[in-house]
mmCIF file of C-alpha atoms in Angstrom:
data_model
loop_
_atom_site.group_PDB
_atom_site.id
_atom_site.type_symbol
_atom_site.label_atom_id
_atom_site.label_comp_id
_atom_site.label_asym_id
_atom_site.label_seq_id
_atom_site.Cartn_x
_atom_site.Cartn_y
_atom_site.Cartn_z
ATOM 1 C CA MET A 1 112.801 69.862 147.792
ATOM 2 C CA ASP A 2 112.085 72.477 149.408
ATOM 3 C CA THR A 3 109.570 73.226 151.912
ATOM 4 C CA LYS A 4 106.783 74.828 149.923
ATOM 5 C CA GLU A 5 107.263 71.852 147.144
ATOM 6 C CA ALA A 6 106.783 69.199 150.701
ATOM 7 C CA GLU A 7 103.882 70.437 152.000
ATOM 8 C CA ALA A 8 101.912 70.847 148.461
ATOM 9 C CA GLU A 9 103.021 67.438 147.940
ATOM 10 C CA LEU A 10 102.378 66.293 151.802
ATOM 11 C CA GLN A 11 98.486 68.498 151.109
ATOM 12 C CA GLY A 12 98.132 66.443 147.727
ATOM 13 C CA GLN A 13 98.467 63.044 149.777
ATOM 14 C CA ALA A 14 96.217 64.300 152.677
ATOM 15 C CA ASP A 15 93.629 65.392 149.119
ATOM 16 C CA ILE A 16 93.427 62.006 147.476
ATOM 17 C CA TRP A 17 92.795 60.309 150.785
ATOM 18 C CA LYS A 18 90.072 62.714 151.755
ATOM 19 C CA TYR A 19 88.632 61.941 148.166
ATOM 20 C CA MET A 20 89.286 58.783 148.118
ATOM 21 C CA LEU A 21 87.221 58.592 152.060
ATOM 22 C CA SER A 22 84.281 60.125 150.848
ATOM 23 C CA PHE A 23 81.685 58.331 150.329
ATOM 24 C CA ALA A 24 82.072 57.666 154.000
ATOM 25 C CA ASP A 25 80.274 61.271 154.772
ATOM 26 C CA SER A 26 77.147 60.385 152.817
ATOM 27 C CA MET A 27 76.944 57.066 154.623
ATOM 28 C CA VAL A 28 77.029 57.733 158.318
ATOM 29 C CA VAL A 29 74.210 60.982 157.009
ATOM 30 C CA LYS A 30 72.851 57.864 155.137
ATOM 31 C CA CYS A 31 73.277 55.951 158.804
ATOM 32 C CA ALA A 32 71.732 58.546 160.974
ATOM 33 C CA VAL A 33 68.362 58.714 158.346
ATOM 34 C CA GLU A 34 67.817 55.713 158.894
ATOM 35 C CA LEU A 35 68.261 55.638 162.754
ATOM 36 C CA ARG A 36 66.022 58.926 162.812
ATOM 37 C CA ILE A 37 68.506 60.552 164.968
ATOM 38 C CA ALA A 38 67.004 63.932 163.879
ATOM 39 C CA ASP A 39 63.260 63.441 164.664
ATOM 40 C CA ILE A 40 64.536 62.241 168.133
ATOM 41 C CA ILE A 41 66.890 64.643 169.512
ATOM 42 C CA ASN A 42 63.876 67.502 167.505
ATOM 43 C CA LEU A 43 60.466 65.203 169.804
ATOM 44 C CA HIS A 44 63.203 65.666 172.966
ATOM 45 C CA GLY A 45 62.608 69.315 172.163
ATOM 46 C CA GLY A 46 66.943 69.824 172.587
ATOM 47 C CA PRO A 47 70.250 68.660 172.911
ATOM 48 C CA MET A 48 70.744 64.355 173.894
ATOM 49 C CA THR A 49 72.696 61.968 175.394
ATOM 50 C CA LEU A 50 74.443 59.053 173.131
ATOM 51 C CA SER A 51 72.701 57.019 175.954
ATOM 52 C CA GLN A 52 68.833 58.545 175.694
ATOM 53 C CA ILE A 53 69.154 58.623 171.538
ATOM 54 C CA VAL A 54 69.336 54.271 171.396
ATOM 55 C CA ALA A 55 66.673 54.027 174.237
ATOM 56 C CA ARG A 56 64.274 55.788 171.150
ATOM 57 C CA ILE A 57 66.018 54.665 167.922
ATOM 58 C CA PRO A 58 62.869 52.814 166.601
ATOM 59 C CA ASN A 59 62.470 49.053 165.543
ATOM 60 C CA THR A 60 64.779 47.735 168.525
ATOM 61 C CA ASP A 61 63.132 44.865 170.298
ATOM 62 C CA ASP A 62 66.425 45.237 173.060
ATOM 63 C CA ALA A 63 68.307 48.881 173.578
ATOM 64 C CA LEU A 64 70.725 47.345 175.082
ATOM 65 C CA SER A 65 71.694 44.520 171.907
ATOM 66 C CA LEU A 66 72.080 47.696 170.205
ATOM 67 C CA ASP A 67 76.206 49.115 169.486
ATOM 68 C CA ILE A 68 76.744 52.436 171.199
ATOM 69 C CA SER A 69 80.637 52.582 170.227
ATOM 70 C CA TYR A 70 80.200 51.979 167.044
ATOM 71 C CA LEU A 71 77.013 55.335 167.826
ATOM 72 C CA THR A 72 79.716 57.564 169.449
ATOM 73 C CA ARG A 73 82.187 56.805 166.431
ATOM 74 C CA ILE A 74 79.386 57.655 163.611
ATOM 75 C CA MET A 75 78.211 60.358 165.802
ATOM 76 C CA ARG A 76 82.188 62.321 166.445
ATOM 77 C CA LEU A 77 82.551 62.039 162.022
ATOM 78 C CA LEU A 78 78.812 63.673 162.236
ATOM 79 C CA VAL A 79 79.510 66.709 164.734
ATOM 80 C CA ARG A 80 82.891 66.858 162.805
ATOM 81 C CA ARG A 81 81.262 67.649 159.777
ATOM 82 C CA LYS A 82 78.823 70.141 162.211
ATOM 83 C CA ILE A 83 75.796 67.877 160.957
ATOM 84 C CA PHE A 84 74.531 67.238 165.096
ATOM 85 C CA SER A 85 76.347 69.437 167.004
ATOM 86 C CA ALA A 86 78.024 68.157 170.522
ATOM 87 C CA HIS A 87 78.226 69.267 174.211
ATOM 88 C CA GLN A 88 78.507 69.150 177.411
ATOM 89 C CA THR A 89 76.720 71.048 179.460
ATOM 90 C CA SER A 90 79.660 71.142 182.724
ATOM 91 C CA GLU A 91 82.680 69.634 183.707
ATOM 92 C CA GLY A 92 83.408 66.184 184.767
ATOM 93 C CA ASP A 93 82.505 62.856 183.398
ATOM 94 C CA GLU A 94 78.818 63.336 181.801
ATOM 95 C CA GLU A 95 77.663 61.827 178.355
ATOM 96 C CA THR A 96 77.644 65.047 175.753
ATOM 97 C CA GLN A 97 74.914 66.266 174.354
ATOM 98 C CA TYR A 98 73.770 66.268 170.865
ATOM 99 C CA GLY A 99 71.779 68.913 169.305
ATOM 100 C CA LEU A 100 71.004 70.390 166.333
ATOM 101 C CA THR A 101 72.351 72.688 163.815
ATOM 102 C CA HIS A 102 70.943 73.639 160.515
ATOM 103 C CA SER A 103 71.720 71.446 158.516
ATOM 104 C CA SER A 104 70.735 68.437 160.573
ATOM 105 C CA LYS A 105 67.250 69.642 160.356
ATOM 106 C CA TRP A 106 67.133 68.668 156.862
ATOM 107 C CA LEU A 107 66.774 65.173 157.779
ATOM 108 C CA LEU A 108 63.702 65.235 159.931
ATOM 109 C CA HIS A 109 61.535 62.703 157.934
ATOM 110 C CA ASP A 110 58.455 65.192 159.425
ATOM 111 C CA SER A 111 59.226 68.083 157.892
ATOM 112 C CA LYS A 112 58.365 69.593 154.821
ATOM 113 C CA MET A 113 61.164 70.356 153.911
ATOM 114 C CA SER A 114 63.602 67.996 154.191
ATOM 115 C CA LEU A 115 66.223 65.545 152.091
ATOM 116 C CA ALA A 116 65.563 62.363 154.232
ATOM 117 C CA PRO A 117 64.187 60.568 151.278
ATOM 118 C CA MET A 118 66.863 62.239 148.660
ATOM 119 C CA VAL A 119 69.463 60.728 151.269
ATOM 120 C CA LEU A 120 68.134 57.586 151.292
ATOM 121 C CA LEU A 121 67.332 57.175 147.782
ATOM 122 C CA GLU A 122 70.620 58.101 146.761
ATOM 123 C CA ALA A 123 72.742 56.563 149.320
ATOM 124 C CA HIS A 124 70.765 53.133 147.986
ATOM 125 C CA PRO A 125 72.935 50.428 146.971
ATOM 126 C CA TRP A 126 71.379 50.857 142.896
ATOM 127 C CA LEU A 127 71.855 54.028 142.462
ATOM 128 C CA VAL A 128 75.443 53.777 144.178
ATOM 129 C CA GLY A 129 75.986 51.008 142.210
ATOM 130 C CA PRO A 130 75.575 52.572 139.141
ATOM 131 C CA TRP A 131 79.373 54.939 139.984
ATOM 132 C CA HIS A 132 81.732 52.063 139.687
ATOM 133 C CA THR A 133 81.041 51.493 136.394
ATOM 134 C CA LEU A 134 81.848 54.969 135.246
ATOM 135 C CA SER A 135 85.281 54.276 133.960
ATOM 136 C CA GLN A 136 83.501 51.333 131.429
ATOM 137 C CA CYS A 137 81.443 53.857 130.765
ATOM 138 C CA VAL A 138 84.482 55.878 130.182
ATOM 139 C CA LYS A 139 85.567 52.863 127.539
ATOM 140 C CA ASP A 140 82.476 51.749 125.673
ATOM 141 C CA GLY A 141 80.344 54.228 126.358
ATOM 142 C CA GLY A 142 77.237 53.576 127.748
ATOM 143 C CA LEU A 143 74.850 53.579 130.498
ATOM 144 C CA ALA A 144 75.623 52.894 133.709
ATOM 145 C CA PHE A 145 72.973 52.202 135.943
ATOM 146 C CA GLU A 146 72.240 50.007 132.685
ATOM 147 C CA LYS A 147 75.224 48.528 133.405
ATOM 148 C CA ALA A 148 74.891 47.731 137.593
ATOM 149 C CA ASN A 149 71.236 46.963 137.100
ATOM 150 C CA GLY A 150 70.244 45.774 133.905
ATOM 151 C CA HIS A 151 67.438 48.048 132.685
ATOM 152 C CA LYS A 152 67.274 51.446 132.139
ATOM 153 C CA ILE A 153 66.049 53.363 134.976
ATOM 154 C CA TRP A 154 62.992 54.314 133.702
ATOM 155 C CA ASP A 155 62.571 50.992 132.784
ATOM 156 C CA PHE A 156 62.622 49.269 136.260
ATOM 157 C CA ALA A 157 61.452 51.881 137.998
ATOM 158 C CA SER A 158 57.970 50.351 135.946
ATOM 159 C CA GLU A 159 58.979 46.978 136.812
ATOM 160 C CA ASN A 160 59.977 47.657 140.306
ATOM 161 C CA PRO A 161 57.697 48.746 143.204
ATOM 162 C CA GLY A 162 59.760 49.324 145.856
ATOM 163 C CA PHE A 163 62.352 51.809 143.765
ATOM 164 C CA ASN A 164 59.804 53.093 141.626
ATOM 165 C CA LYS A 165 58.395 54.457 145.292
ATOM 166 C CA LEU A 166 61.743 55.125 146.997
ATOM 167 C CA PHE A 167 62.186 57.166 143.776
ATOM 168 C CA ASN A 168 59.198 59.012 143.955
ATOM 169 C CA ASP A 169 59.887 59.958 147.387
ATOM 170 C CA GLY A 170 63.322 61.370 147.089
ATOM 171 C CA MET A 171 61.830 63.815 144.080
ATOM 172 C CA ALA A 172 59.101 64.338 145.782
ATOM 173 C CA CYS A 173 60.472 65.935 148.720
ATOM 174 C CA THR A 174 63.360 68.142 146.259
ATOM 175 C CA ALA A 175 60.274 68.773 144.870
ATOM 176 C CA ARG A 176 58.964 70.929 147.609
ATOM 177 C CA ILE A 177 62.048 72.524 148.895
ATOM 178 C CA THR A 178 62.603 73.357 145.050
ATOM 179 C CA MET A 179 59.033 74.744 145.137
ATOM 180 C CA ASN A 180 59.555 76.576 148.336
ATOM 181 C CA ALA A 181 62.621 78.582 146.409
ATOM 182 C CA ILE A 182 59.698 78.867 142.989
ATOM 183 C CA LEU A 183 57.149 80.275 144.805
ATOM 184 C CA CYS A 184 58.894 82.408 146.970
ATOM 185 C CA GLU A 185 60.704 84.509 144.274
ATOM 186 C CA TYR A 186 58.891 84.058 141.242
ATOM 187 C CA LYS A 187 56.302 85.904 142.576
ATOM 188 C CA ASP A 188 55.265 87.677 139.180
ATOM 189 C CA GLY A 189 56.181 84.383 136.596
ATOM 190 C CA PHE A 190 52.540 82.681 137.363
ATOM 191 C CA GLY A 191 49.633 85.218 137.706
ATOM 192 C CA SER A 192 48.960 85.463 134.141
ATOM 193 C CA VAL A 193 48.928 81.762 133.482
ATOM 194 C CA ARG A 194 45.273 80.492 133.252
ATOM 195 C CA SER A 195 46.393 75.986 132.988
ATOM 196 C CA LEU A 196 49.815 74.733 133.597
ATOM 197 C CA VAL A 197 50.828 71.450 132.300
ATOM 198 C CA ASP A 198 54.177 70.328 135.207
ATOM 199 C CA VAL A 199 55.699 67.866 132.628
ATOM 200 C CA GLY A 200 57.469 64.992 134.522
ATOM 201 C CA GLY A 201 55.378 66.225 137.525
ATOM 202 C CA GLY A 202 55.823 63.090 139.539
ATOM 203 C CA THR A 203 52.675 62.532 142.041
ATOM 204 C CA GLY A 204 51.993 65.989 141.771
ATOM 205 C CA SER A 205 53.410 67.467 144.986
ATOM 206 C CA GLY A 206 54.732 70.446 143.487
ATOM 207 C CA LEU A 207 51.765 71.385 140.962
ATOM 208 C CA ALA A 208 50.061 71.174 143.885
ATOM 209 C CA GLU A 209 51.831 73.650 145.690
ATOM 210 C CA ILE A 210 52.103 75.778 143.020
ATOM 211 C CA VAL A 211 47.594 75.317 142.694
ATOM 212 C CA LYS A 212 47.311 76.080 145.569
ATOM 213 C CA SER A 213 49.622 79.289 145.935
ATOM 214 C CA TYR A 214 47.048 80.484 142.442
ATOM 215 C CA PRO A 215 43.911 78.934 143.093
ATOM 216 C CA HIS A 216 43.058 80.685 139.778
ATOM 217 C CA ILE A 217 46.351 78.424 137.531
ATOM 218 C CA LYS A 218 43.833 74.882 136.300
ATOM 219 C CA GLY A 219 46.863 71.966 136.559
ATOM 220 C CA ILE A 220 47.705 69.583 134.697
ATOM 221 C CA ASN A 221 50.267 66.595 136.621
ATOM 222 C CA PHE A 222 51.752 64.536 133.146
ATOM 223 C CA ASP A 223 53.987 62.050 133.903
ATOM 224 C CA LEU A 224 53.633 57.782 132.813
ATOM 225 C CA PRO A 225 50.624 56.087 133.455
ATOM 226 C CA HIS A 226 52.804 53.752 136.101
ATOM 227 C CA VAL A 227 53.915 57.285 137.708
ATOM 228 C CA VAL A 228 50.589 58.959 137.803
ATOM 229 C CA ALA A 229 48.602 55.648 139.228
ATOM 230 C CA THR A 230 50.555 56.251 142.438
ATOM 231 C CA ALA A 231 49.605 60.042 142.551
ATOM 232 C CA PRO A 232 47.054 61.373 145.700
ATOM 233 C CA ILE A 233 43.833 63.233 145.064
ATOM 234 C CA TYR A 234 44.409 67.295 144.557
ATOM 235 C CA ASP A 235 42.707 70.160 144.120
ATOM 236 C CA GLY A 236 42.420 71.881 141.126
ATOM 237 C CA LEU A 237 44.817 69.486 139.540
ATOM 238 C CA THR A 238 44.188 66.123 136.650
ATOM 239 C CA HIS A 239 46.874 63.726 136.790
ATOM 240 C CA VAL A 240 47.517 62.820 132.730
ATOM 241 C CA GLY A 241 49.597 60.101 132.250
ATOM 242 C CA GLY A 242 51.230 60.035 128.876
ATOM 243 C CA ASP A 243 54.688 60.463 127.308
ATOM 244 C CA MET A 244 56.493 63.455 126.552
ATOM 245 C CA PHE A 245 58.241 62.157 123.579
ATOM 246 C CA GLN A 246 54.443 61.408 121.844
ATOM 247 C CA ALA A 247 52.430 64.898 123.287
ATOM 248 C CA ILE A 248 51.740 67.115 125.668
ATOM 249 C CA PRO A 249 48.406 68.654 126.651
ATOM 250 C CA ASN A 250 48.082 72.305 125.792
ATOM 251 C CA ALA A 251 47.787 74.604 128.713
ATOM 252 C CA ASP A 252 49.015 78.163 128.490
ATOM 253 C CA ALA A 253 52.608 77.552 129.742
ATOM 254 C CA VAL A 254 54.452 74.576 130.592
ATOM 255 C CA PHE A 255 56.046 73.258 134.185
ATOM 256 C CA MET A 256 59.461 71.591 133.824
ATOM 257 C CA LYS A 257 61.785 70.600 136.796
ATOM 258 C CA TRP A 258 64.295 68.588 136.746
ATOM 259 C CA ILE A 259 63.647 67.032 133.185
ATOM 260 C CA MET A 260 65.507 68.676 131.290
ATOM 261 C CA HIS A 261 68.596 67.237 133.133
ATOM 262 C CA ASP A 262 67.786 63.388 132.278
ATOM 263 C CA TRP A 263 67.371 63.608 128.458
ATOM 264 C CA SER A 264 70.741 64.181 126.118
ATOM 265 C CA ASP A 265 69.904 67.239 123.726
ATOM 266 C CA GLN A 266 68.590 66.148 121.251
ATOM 267 C CA SER A 267 66.159 64.661 123.255
ATOM 268 C CA CYS A 268 65.850 67.719 125.295
ATOM 269 C CA VAL A 269 65.638 69.747 122.225
ATOM 270 C CA GLN A 270 62.855 66.936 120.876
ATOM 271 C CA ILE A 271 60.234 67.307 123.806
ATOM 272 C CA LEU A 272 60.505 70.952 123.727
ATOM 273 C CA LYS A 273 59.050 71.322 120.330
ATOM 274 C CA ASN A 274 56.374 69.103 121.749
ATOM 275 C CA CYS A 275 56.358 71.511 124.253
ATOM 276 C CA ARG A 276 56.104 74.744 121.614
ATOM 277 C CA LYS A 277 53.554 72.772 120.183
ATOM 278 C CA ALA A 278 51.379 72.702 124.304
ATOM 279 C CA ILE A 279 51.667 76.246 123.833
ATOM 280 C CA SER A 280 50.544 80.152 122.239
ATOM 281 C CA LYS A 281 53.315 81.027 119.761
ATOM 282 C CA GLU A 282 51.694 84.690 121.277
ATOM 283 C CA THR A 283 51.993 84.256 124.321
ATOM 284 C CA GLY A 284 52.537 81.000 125.766
ATOM 285 C CA LYS A 285 56.137 80.351 127.754
ATOM 286 C CA VAL A 286 58.485 77.185 128.474
ATOM 287 C CA ILE A 287 59.661 77.477 132.091
ATOM 288 C CA ILE A 288 62.552 75.062 132.793
ATOM 289 C CA VAL A 289 63.730 74.364 135.961
ATOM 290 C CA GLU A 290 67.229 73.341 136.176
ATOM 291 C CA THR A 291 71.182 73.714 137.231
ATOM 292 C CA VAL A 292 72.955 76.181 134.991
ATOM 293 C CA LEU A 293 76.359 75.008 135.210
ATOM 294 C CA GLU A 294 78.672 78.069 136.903
ATOM 295 C CA PRO A 295 82.356 75.097 136.061
ATOM 296 C CA GLU A 296 84.272 78.187 137.588
ATOM 297 C CA GLY A 297 82.296 79.821 139.952
ATOM 298 C CA ASN A 298 82.185 80.500 143.823
ATOM 299 C CA ASP A 299 78.400 80.332 144.540
ATOM 300 C CA LEU A 300 76.908 77.912 147.289
ATOM 301 C CA PHE A 301 75.500 75.584 144.901
ATOM 302 C CA ASP A 302 78.413 75.891 141.935
ATOM 303 C CA ASP A 303 80.207 72.834 143.385
ATOM 304 C CA THR A 304 77.778 70.601 143.795
ATOM 305 C CA GLY A 305 76.810 71.601 140.094
ATOM 306 C CA LEU A 306 78.772 69.758 138.662
ATOM 307 C CA VAL A 307 78.744 66.590 141.137
ATOM 308 C CA PHE A 308 75.062 66.661 140.011
ATOM 309 C CA ASP A 309 76.618 67.084 135.748
ATOM 310 C CA LEU A 310 78.306 63.868 137.337
ATOM 311 C CA VAL A 311 74.859 62.041 138.861
ATOM 312 C CA MET A 312 73.225 62.498 135.643
ATOM 313 C CA ILE A 313 76.107 60.236 134.072
ATOM 314 C CA ALA A 314 75.484 57.561 136.431
ATOM 315 C CA HIS A 315 71.496 57.680 136.904
ATOM 316 C CA THR A 316 70.339 58.528 133.547
ATOM 317 C CA ASN A 317 71.627 59.239 129.585
ATOM 318 C CA GLY A 318 72.080 63.535 130.128
ATOM 319 C CA LYS A 319 73.728 65.975 131.857
ATOM 320 C CA GLU A 320 73.817 69.203 133.348
ATOM 321 C CA ARG A 321 74.379 72.747 131.243
ATOM 322 C CA THR A 322 76.079 75.949 131.318
ATOM 323 C CA GLU A 323 73.592 78.883 129.867
ATOM 324 C CA LEU A 324 75.573 78.592 126.341
ATOM 325 C CA GLU A 325 75.018 74.881 125.941
ATOM 326 C CA TRP A 326 71.000 75.337 127.357
ATOM 327 C CA LYS A 327 70.791 78.420 124.819
ATOM 328 C CA LYS A 328 71.773 75.874 122.074
ATOM 329 C CA VAL A 329 69.489 73.455 123.112
ATOM 330 C CA LEU A 330 66.300 76.052 122.966
ATOM 331 C CA GLU A 331 67.875 77.898 120.155
ATOM 332 C CA GLY A 332 67.091 73.645 118.229
ATOM 333 C CA ALA A 333 63.924 73.704 119.986
ATOM 334 C CA GLY A 334 62.693 77.163 118.160
ATOM 335 C CA PHE A 335 63.466 79.183 121.364
ATOM 336 C CA PRO A 336 65.183 81.602 119.877
ATOM 337 C CA ARG A 337 64.763 83.904 123.507
ATOM 338 C CA TYR A 338 65.153 83.506 126.624
ATOM 339 C CA ASN A 339 65.770 84.405 130.499
ATOM 340 C CA ILE A 340 67.832 83.550 133.949
ATOM 341 C CA ILE A 341 66.007 84.377 137.070
ATOM 342 C CA LYS A 342 68.169 82.821 139.886
ATOM 343 C CA ILE A 343 66.719 81.655 142.684
ATOM 344 C CA PRO A 344 67.834 80.419 146.525
ATOM 345 C CA ALA A 345 68.298 76.531 145.855
ATOM 346 C CA LEU A 346 70.732 74.426 143.609
ATOM 347 C CA GLN A 347 68.670 75.598 140.837
ATOM 348 C CA SER A 348 67.591 78.099 138.494
ATOM 349 C CA ILE A 349 65.387 79.882 136.183
ATOM 350 C CA ILE A 350 64.699 79.498 132.609
ATOM 351 C CA GLU A 351 61.655 80.794 131.102
ATOM 352 C CA ALA A 352 61.573 80.375 127.303
ATOM 353 C CA TYR A 353 59.752 82.057 125.009
ATOM 354 C CA PRO A 354 58.915 80.395 121.102
ATOM 355 C CA LYS A 355 58.499 85.027 120.167
#
């Protein structure tokens, strides 16, 4: 074996070790969120030593009982991953001070632009468990979430208030982030819309942002009854409970963010046909906010998009789609014309027109 081949083989071994243990990255990020480390440093106003951080970890009766050696090792990996920064103020034996980075700022609980609830959702055993059934799903078919938890995800949420809150909090935080990108880049998309129904809008936080920016819009937040039952009151917005597979409230335009990827092509066609009935054939449109896969792409979120396609296997019966796959679904539902608009987010905007 020549030197080049030996180096490639060793790199292959290193890669497998990396992928084998990559779950540790999400677990230490979850740990940082649970301990509120980013919040502690942010509230302090600057870098802190581990001793200072430990003294401020919430819900701890006795700070001396905390294992600082564990936290030291956890922070070492988080620094390696550039989630936190580490530096010493001077030479000698002074303790390392840890600061925020552009990544850890997304873990702040009290920030409007936070992914902390999504970290807690995706790293929870309820959602990690289904990943262990992937090979069984390949062999036998069926739904990974149901195999792991005994129920389909939507039934599980309706029967489990704890999971329902965890799920809604995760969806709400991603909604805020995505809506920020939409409102920055899709400035002309809502101008002529007088009424907008958000299908699968959760507790309404995303639609509330649209209505706040465009007060002339009458907003209809549409989701399952158990979801809207916990939704807060927003100005200019009405909550309606129902089933998108049965009927969708009429409006000038339909808005759907991260809904279609939860469902099969056949189910998406059915949803879109109901959307078509809810809007004007002449002037209506459906605004779809979803990932458009680029399997060979090198853009910032292309790799994450492919991972999210597997998240759909683990959690729902859906899939992420390429542009050609979107075209097939849209045409099957009676939308011959569409337009894809890139925004600074994991998702893109797909405008679909019935004429």
